[in-house]
Each structure stands twice: as structure tokens, then as C-alpha cells.
Amino acid sequence: MRLSSPLLVFRFHRLALSTVLALLTLAVFAAEESLLADLPFDDLTQREVVSASAIARQIGDSPSAVAIVTAADIRAYGYRTLADVINGIRGLYTTSDRRYHYMGGRGFGEPGDYAGRVMVLIDGYVTQDPLFNQAYIDESGFVDLELVERVEYVPGTGSVIYGNNAMLGIINVITRKGGDFKATQLSTEFSSHGGRKQRVTSGHRFDNGADLLLSASAYKAHGDDHYFAAYDTPATNNGVASRIDGEGSQRLFGKFSYNGLMLEAGYVDRKKDVPSKPTKYTLFNTPFVVEDRNAFVNAAYETDLSLQLRSVSRFYLGHYAYENRRIVDVTGDLIPEPYARRMHEAQWWGLDQKFVGNWFAGHTVLLGFEFRNDYRQKMRKSYFSPTGTLSSDESDAFHRRTGSFYLTDEWRLSELWRLNIGARYDKASDLEGNWSPRLAAIYQPSFQTTIKASYSEAFRMPNADERAGYGSAAAPEYVAARELVLQHDFTPRVRFSSSLYEYRRTKQMVYISALGADVPVGNSRTRGVEGELDSSWSSGLRARGSVAFQHAHDTDDRDLVNSPNLLGKFNVTAPLPGDWLRAGFEAQYLGARYTSERRRLGGVGLAHLTLSSEQKWLGFSATFSIRNLFDRDYEVASPFTWAPGTGIDVLRMDGRSYWLQLNMDL
Amino acid sequence: MRLVAFLIMLTFSLAIGAQTVAEHEMKAAYLFNFARFTEWPANERANFNICILGDEDLGRAMRKYEERRISDQRVVIARLNSTTPIRQCNLLFVGAGELPNLPKINAQLGEMPVLTVTDRPAPVPVGIVLSLESERLVFDVNIEHTQKAKLKHHSSVLRLARNIRKAS
């Protein structure tokens, strides 16, 4: 199914109209409600109450329709990486090139875009590296999902609070407490393509309230042989990339909290063999290994300085290192030439201080300051001769210091209306200062219904890779977003969320052939509408379904590459009779989209099925999952553009695969 | 067609929603009434501090009562994340997530005139415990505990309470 642009616009207007009408209807109803406090106490005790919603609620106020995935969902649907979680969220999808998983949605997700315009935070720590702005959502990500309490997806810009790079959405990962584990858990996993994983997690809550969580894991997979029609010649092993799809990762994670103090550190090292010949000058079916190492320390202290003033202080340290080695073939004669190596490294630290004040009745003021020092950004490219001597060695070094302040006010105009006004100012040592404003009006006619309208602007500074590539032309990129959100709880067990949005991006990099250079002059527009129904029943049945239409243009006003017009998600999970097992079924539809060569890839429906133990038996629990249940053969758009007409603009994905996890609590 | 369906759904749901009250809205109203119908020992404070510790929804609902007056004191709603300033509270609601900290909270408060309220059975004595009983919000008062804090409940509070635990 595919929508032409005028039809989409028509739907847009119709939805906008219906939302306005709904708003008016609500206003009429709301006027009848009297304030509870004005009723005599005797009368109050006679009134029936509806218990709080059974569906997970977001933490804090947000002017967008937040989607939440809980630890229970993660187990029920057999999610193993953040990419799996993202694929289950309304309006989002991921694309893999067998090197990384890239995130897409709402007009972003061009192949190879390193998930770079969405923010991924772990307990408030911004995880992207400053070289590529890449958010690591696959096996290269920081946390094992068993340690995750919930994942919140906050669509829309976030620069008003987070500044640089929070252009199109924020993914908040909130980790569990040590007390949730109560003891030590051992876990072992078996998966298709020769995958094995071991994990040990230990958690404890002490009598004085201190909480400690420690976890380590190691993952390894052989991978598979893959066939690529584009390289089907006798000289290149008849198109088969043989035994170069392995992957391995190691993770460490620790968290200590006590009385408002939290200390957290994480480390992940992932090596991946890339079978897909990801660059022009790589020789097909030769080893191409990428290694990403990420580490962070995050220390936060939260306290109430007085009844009206809360303080949150945060200090963070980050380290990122990237390395790859590949055999190159610059002349294209299929004879290996000297090999090449990339070694990049970044180190940074930062301080963030927030105050939340309730000094004035009806206002909640947030005032914050941040200083971030990207003191080391090194990018090194080396080439070696066959004998191993260095034949060429180029390196670039950058640094950047950023000072920021932000101020937001949540202003409660009346029982029904709230305004959320704010702005953040960022000044980087190499760039002009920039303001990111946000204005949102929130209308809450009853406790079940919320309507939010917002306008916001966000930006993204050029990263080290862009500074190296574009030189002095590298410039910030901007987005202005408008969004209208309607959320309504039909009952405490059924919630409807919908969103109508428009993003206008400006100053995108465009290649101008007349100048022979990339220039930041591109503009583009994305519009979309999303709707979701979420329900949770006392029997343990939970179901969620969503549909998202989006229409994204590129800077030439054509349909954006790898941006499907339609995305559908359906998730249902329920305990099976006997209450020993729970089944989780997930269906996802990825609509038709264009490849970089403007070929249309048809829509594809995928289904996944998971069985997990509902109760522990002598401390044992297990999960068994089948991904791509119906073994659909499908392709995704690839970021490879150097050989038009050969079919390298698509990549074939895996068929059915299995995963088994066994856990033992000691 | 879609528009019609949309409006019908919405109107229908509002019709259901119109007569019912959300649990946290009702809890907020109860807390305000506990504050109104309890006497605190005379003090010099200009403000009457209602503190909500560890319950976002209730904290948000409670803000509606900001700026109201209780016996000539201005009501201030403090949404707390830590126990540091609790000695300044007149009424302190302790949310479910903070229940493990109750022994520490009680030790910190000692016999100060603070009315403590929870919505779960607590491991240590608290002033008032709220609970849901056949879709109505009910509460139990521990007078033994509140008397130590030199608080005096108005008869309406005691009359409407489900259970009262008297001083021995």
C-alpha cells in the first residue's frame, strides 16, 4: 500500500479537522466537571474512583506521545537488542547492512545515517559518540536488555533540554535496580548462526537503602555464508562471502545508588566481520573487521535543597574507539593491494547542573547549565604495503568545548491548560551560538484525555567525521517541528495515542556539481500521522497496535530513500493455560520504500513468536524465540552506492532464526 | 467515515469518563481534607507544606491545591525526590516506591508534628493509610501515632475513617 502525496495531504487535513472537533467536544464535557476539593468530605467518600491506568506511564511531562516498552515486554517478545525494541515501536524501524543497525522513522533513516539524529540515553547519559554521532543499538550497544527496566521513546525534538543532536527523537533507557535481581543470576543463550552468550548479573539492596548492580556478558556468533549476486563471478568466489560474518561482544555494567547518589559505569567492545563489502575499495570476500569500543562513567546526585528547590548534578566521562582493517583494491583488478586501517578515538567529559524550582504558584521552572569538553577527537587512516610497512598515514584531530544553559517553565494557566515554554542556548568553541526554543500548549479536559500542540526547533553540530570530510563547509543542520498529539484512556486498561507532525529540515548538506563541493543549503520536509491503541488486562493479556503514515522528502523534493510510507505494528502477549508459559506474538509491516538507486522495494510483513516461562521453577527461567517466523525472504535498502545497476543498493536479510535463553538464580 | 468513527469513539469514551474520578485525583482531594480537618500545634510558618514523596501522578494532581489556604497558611505543594527536607512538611505522603525508606523517615521525623500518609500497608506506623475498597477510597487512622506527633484530628476525619487505631 502506498499513498500519493495529495491523498496524504488530504488525510492530514481531515485528521486535523477531526482533532479540532474532538477538542471542542471535550471542552464542553469538561466544563461540567466541578473541582473535587469543593465537595464536602462526606460526599467525596461516597464517590467511585477508577484506579490508575494499568498501562505504563511516562516519567515526567513531555509534549509528545511517548511510547513505552517495559521489562515485561522485553521478556514477552524476546527482545535481545535495542534494535529489536525499536522495531516494535510505533513509527520506527531499523535497517542493517551487516555492519550496524541503523534506526529510521519520521523522515530520517537514510542508509548509513548511523542513527545519528536520534538520541539514545542510558539513565540520563547521552550515549552517542562524538565522531559519527552514532547511537549503538545492536550488539555494539551498552546494556544487556535483561538489565533494562523500561525504554521510553519520546518522539520529536529534544534540543530544548539536550541541545546538540536531539533533532528527531529521544530514546531513554532506564536500567533496573540491583534489588530487582535479589541475588546472582547466570544466563546462557543459544541462537541461530552459531550464536552463544553468557551473562552473570548480581544485584543486592542493602538494609541502609544502598543498591548495587553488577553485570558482565560475552556474546559470540559464527555468522553465515552470504550470497551477493552483484559479485557472482568466478574471481570473487561466485558471489559467496564465506566465513566472514562472525561477531563477538563483551559487556560490563555496574550501578551503585544510595540516597540520591548514583554511580554508574559501562563498557562494551564489539568486533564484527562485515561480509557485505561495505566500501568501494574493499575486495569482496576478504576479511573486513570493525571494532567499536565504548565506555562511560556517569555520576549523578539528586537532592531537594528545600521544599521548593530540587537539584540534579551530573558528571560524565566518555570514551570511544573505532578500528577497522580491510584488504583494499584501489585499481579494481580484484588483486589485493596494501591493506588499510582506520583508527579513530574520542574522549570527553561534561558537567550538567539542573535546578527545578517551584517558587511561584502555578510554575515549575527548570534551569540548567552544561559544560562539555570533547578534548580528544582523532581520526587516523593508514595504508600498508603487502610487506606490512606503512605507506601512507593521514590523521585529523579536533576538539570542541560546548557551554550551554537552558530554561523551561511549565505554567499551569488553569485546571485545564498548561503551557510549556523553554529554550536552550549552546555555544561551541568552533561554532556560532545557537538557540533551540520550544513552545507547547497542553490541554487536559479530564484525567483520561490530553491534547498537546507544540512547536520546537533543534539542531545538530557537525561531528568530527563531517569536519574531516567537508572541511570549512561543515555547518550545523536545523529542524523545526510542529506536532499535535491526542492521548485518551478509554478505560484504565485501554489507551489511544495519536500524533500529527511536520518536520522541516534546513541547512542539510547537498552536493552541488557546479561547485564540485558539498554545501549546507538543502531543505526538506516530512509529514506524518500515527495512531496507537494499547491495552492491558488483569488476565495478563497485553496488546498493542499502531499504524504510522509518513511522507518524507529529500532535499530534491523526491521521496526520501529508505523511508516507507506505511509502518504497522501489532503485539500481543498472554499467559498460556496453566500459567507456566507466556506467549508473545509480534507482527511488523514495513511499507514500500526506495533504494538509493530509486528502485522501489515492496512492503514486507514479518512475524516473531516468543515463549517465556511465566514463573520461576527452582530459580530457573527460560525464553525461546523464533524471529521471522514465516521465513520471509526480504531485502532492505543498503548504503552502498558505488556500483549502480549491480544490485548493491539492496541487501538480503536473514530468514527464520531461533534463540533460546536459560537463566538460573543462585 | 474515519472522522465519524473517530468522533463517535471519543464521545462514547467521554460519556464513560464523565462521572468517574481518577484514583490520584481523589487521593489528592483526601489529602487536602486531612490537612483541613487536622489541627497542628501552633507555629510561625507562613506556609502549609504538603509534601509528596515518590508519586508523580499524585504530585501532579496535588498541584491544583496550591495557593489555597488552611487556617491562614498558604498551601505549598512540594514534590520531593529525597527525604532531605521532610522535617519542613506538615503533611507527608510517602509513595509506594519510597516505602522501604519509611523506617528512616520515621526516625528522621521523630515526634515532629508531621502527618504521614501512605497508600499501602506500611512496615512501620504511619498516620493514615489509604486503600481502595470496592471502588471507593477508604482510610485507616493510627491515632496512637498521630497523637505522639501532637496532631488532633477533627471529628469528621475520625467519623469517616474505616478503622481507627486508638492509643492504649
Coordinates of C-alpha atoms in Angstrom, one line a residue, chain A residues 11 14 17-19 21-23 25-26 29 33 35-42 44-52 57-61 205 208-209 259 302-308 310 358-364 410 412 415 418 446-449 486 488-491 496 498 549, chain B residues 1-3 6-7 9-11 13-26 29-30 32-34 36-37 47 49 51 53 56-57 60 63-68 74 76-86 88-89 100-101 104 132 134-137 139 156-157 159-160:
Chain A
R11 CA -5.9 12.8 5.1
R14 CA -9.1 15.6 7.7
L17 CA -10.2 18.9 11.5
S18 CA -11.3 15.9 13.4
T19 CA -8.9 16.7 16.2
L21 CA -13.7 19.0 16.6
A22 CA -12.8 16.5 19.3
L23 CA -11.1 19.2 21.2
T25 CA -16.4 18.3 22.3
L26 CA -14.0 17.7 25.1
F29 CA -17.7 18.0 28.6
E33 CA -16.7 18.8 36.0
L35 CA -13.4 20.6 41.5
L36 CA -13.3 17.7 43.9
A37 CA -11.9 19.9 46.7
D38 CA -15.1 22.0 46.8
L39 CA -17.2 18.9 47.7
P40 CA -17.8 18.1 51.3
F41 CA -15.5 15.3 52.6
D42 CA -18.6 13.1 53.3
L44 CA -16.1 12.5 48.4
T45 CA -16.0 9.3 50.3
Q46 CA -19.2 8.1 48.5
R47 CA -17.8 8.6 45.0
E48 CA -16.4 5.8 43.0
V49 CA -12.8 6.0 41.7
V50 CA -11.1 4.5 38.8
S51 CA -7.8 3.0 39.6
A52 CA -4.7 4.4 37.9
R57 CA 3.1 5.9 32.1
Q58 CA 5.9 8.1 31.0
I59 CA 8.2 9.6 33.6
G60 CA 7.8 13.4 33.7
D61 CA 5.9 15.7 31.3
R205 CA 19.7 -4.0 48.1
N208 CA 20.5 1.0 54.7
G209 CA 18.9 1.5 51.3
N259 CA 20.4 8.4 49.0
E302 CA 19.8 14.4 43.2
T303 CA 18.6 16.2 46.2
D304 CA 15.9 18.6 47.5
L305 CA 17.7 21.7 48.6
S306 CA 14.4 22.9 50.1
L307 CA 10.8 22.2 49.7
Q308 CA 10.7 24.3 46.5
R310 CA 15.4 20.4 43.7
N358 CA 8.5 25.7 42.4
W359 CA 8.9 29.2 43.8
F360 CA 5.9 30.6 42.1
A361 CA 2.5 29.1 42.4
G362 CA 1.5 27.6 39.1
H363 CA 5.0 27.5 37.7
T364 CA 7.6 24.7 37.6
E410 CA 5.7 24.7 32.9
R412 CA -0.4 25.9 34.8
E415 CA -7.2 23.4 35.7
R418 CA -0.8 24.3 30.7
S446 CA -10.2 15.3 32.1
F447 CA -7.7 12.9 33.6
Q448 CA -8.2 10.5 30.7
T449 CA -7.6 13.0 27.9
L486 CA -4.1 13.4 21.3
H488 CA -7.0 9.3 25.6
D489 CA -7.6 6.5 28.1
F490 CA -10.9 4.9 27.1
T491 CA -10.7 2.9 30.3
F496 CA -5.3 5.6 22.5
S498 CA -2.2 9.7 18.1
F549 CA 1.8 7.0 7.7
Chain B
M1 CA -16.1 7.8 7.5
R2 CA -13.0 7.7 9.6
L3 CA -13.7 11.1 11.1
F6 CA -13.2 8.8 15.5
L7 CA -15.7 11.2 17.0
M9 CA -15.4 6.7 19.8
L10 CA -14.2 9.8 21.6
T11 CA -17.7 10.9 22.6
S13 CA -15.5 7.3 25.9
L14 CA -16.1 10.7 27.4
A15 CA -19.5 9.7 28.4
I16 CA -18.0 6.9 30.4
G17 CA -15.3 9.2 31.8
A18 CA -17.6 12.0 32.9
Q19 CA -18.8 10.5 36.2
T20 CA -15.7 8.7 37.4
V21 CA -12.8 10.2 39.3
A22 CA -9.2 9.0 38.9
E23 CA -7.6 7.5 41.9
H24 CA -4.8 10.0 42.2
E25 CA -7.3 13.0 41.8
M26 CA -9.3 11.5 44.7
A29 CA -8.7 15.6 47.5
Y30 CA -8.4 13.3 50.5
F32 CA -6.3 18.2 51.3
N33 CA -9.2 17.2 53.5
F34 CA -6.9 15.5 56.0
R36 CA -8.1 20.9 56.6
F37 CA -9.6 18.7 59.3
N47 CA 3.1 28.2 54.6
N49 CA 3.6 22.4 53.3
C51 CA 4.9 17.1 50.6
L53 CA 7.5 11.9 48.0
E56 CA 4.5 11.6 40.2
D57 CA 0.8 11.3 39.5
R60 CA 0.8 16.5 39.7
R63 CA -0.7 21.0 42.5
K64 CA -4.3 22.1 42.0
Y65 CA -4.4 22.9 45.7
E66 CA -1.5 25.2 45.6
E67 CA -2.3 28.7 46.9
R68 CA -5.4 27.6 48.8
R74 CA -0.8 29.4 52.3
V76 CA 2.5 24.9 49.2
I77 CA 2.9 21.6 47.3
A78 CA 6.3 20.1 47.4
R79 CA 7.1 17.2 45.1
L80 CA 10.1 15.6 46.7
N81 CA 12.6 13.2 45.4
S82 CA 14.6 12.7 48.5
T83 CA 14.0 12.7 52.2
T84 CA 16.3 15.6 53.0
P85 CA 13.8 18.4 53.6
I86 CA 10.9 16.3 55.1
Q88 CA 9.6 21.1 57.0
C89 CA 6.5 19.2 55.9
P100 CA 11.4 0.8 52.1
N101 CA 12.7 4.2 53.4
K104 CA 14.4 6.1 58.1
L132 CA -9.2 1.0 47.7
S134 CA -15.0 -1.8 46.3
E135 CA -14.1 1.1 44.1
R136 CA -14.1 3.6 46.9
L137 CA -11.1 5.2 48.6
F139 CA -8.5 5.2 55.0
S156 CA -15.2 14.3 60.6
V157 CA -11.9 12.5 59.8
R159 CA -16.1 9.5 61.6
L160 CA -15.3 8.7 58.0

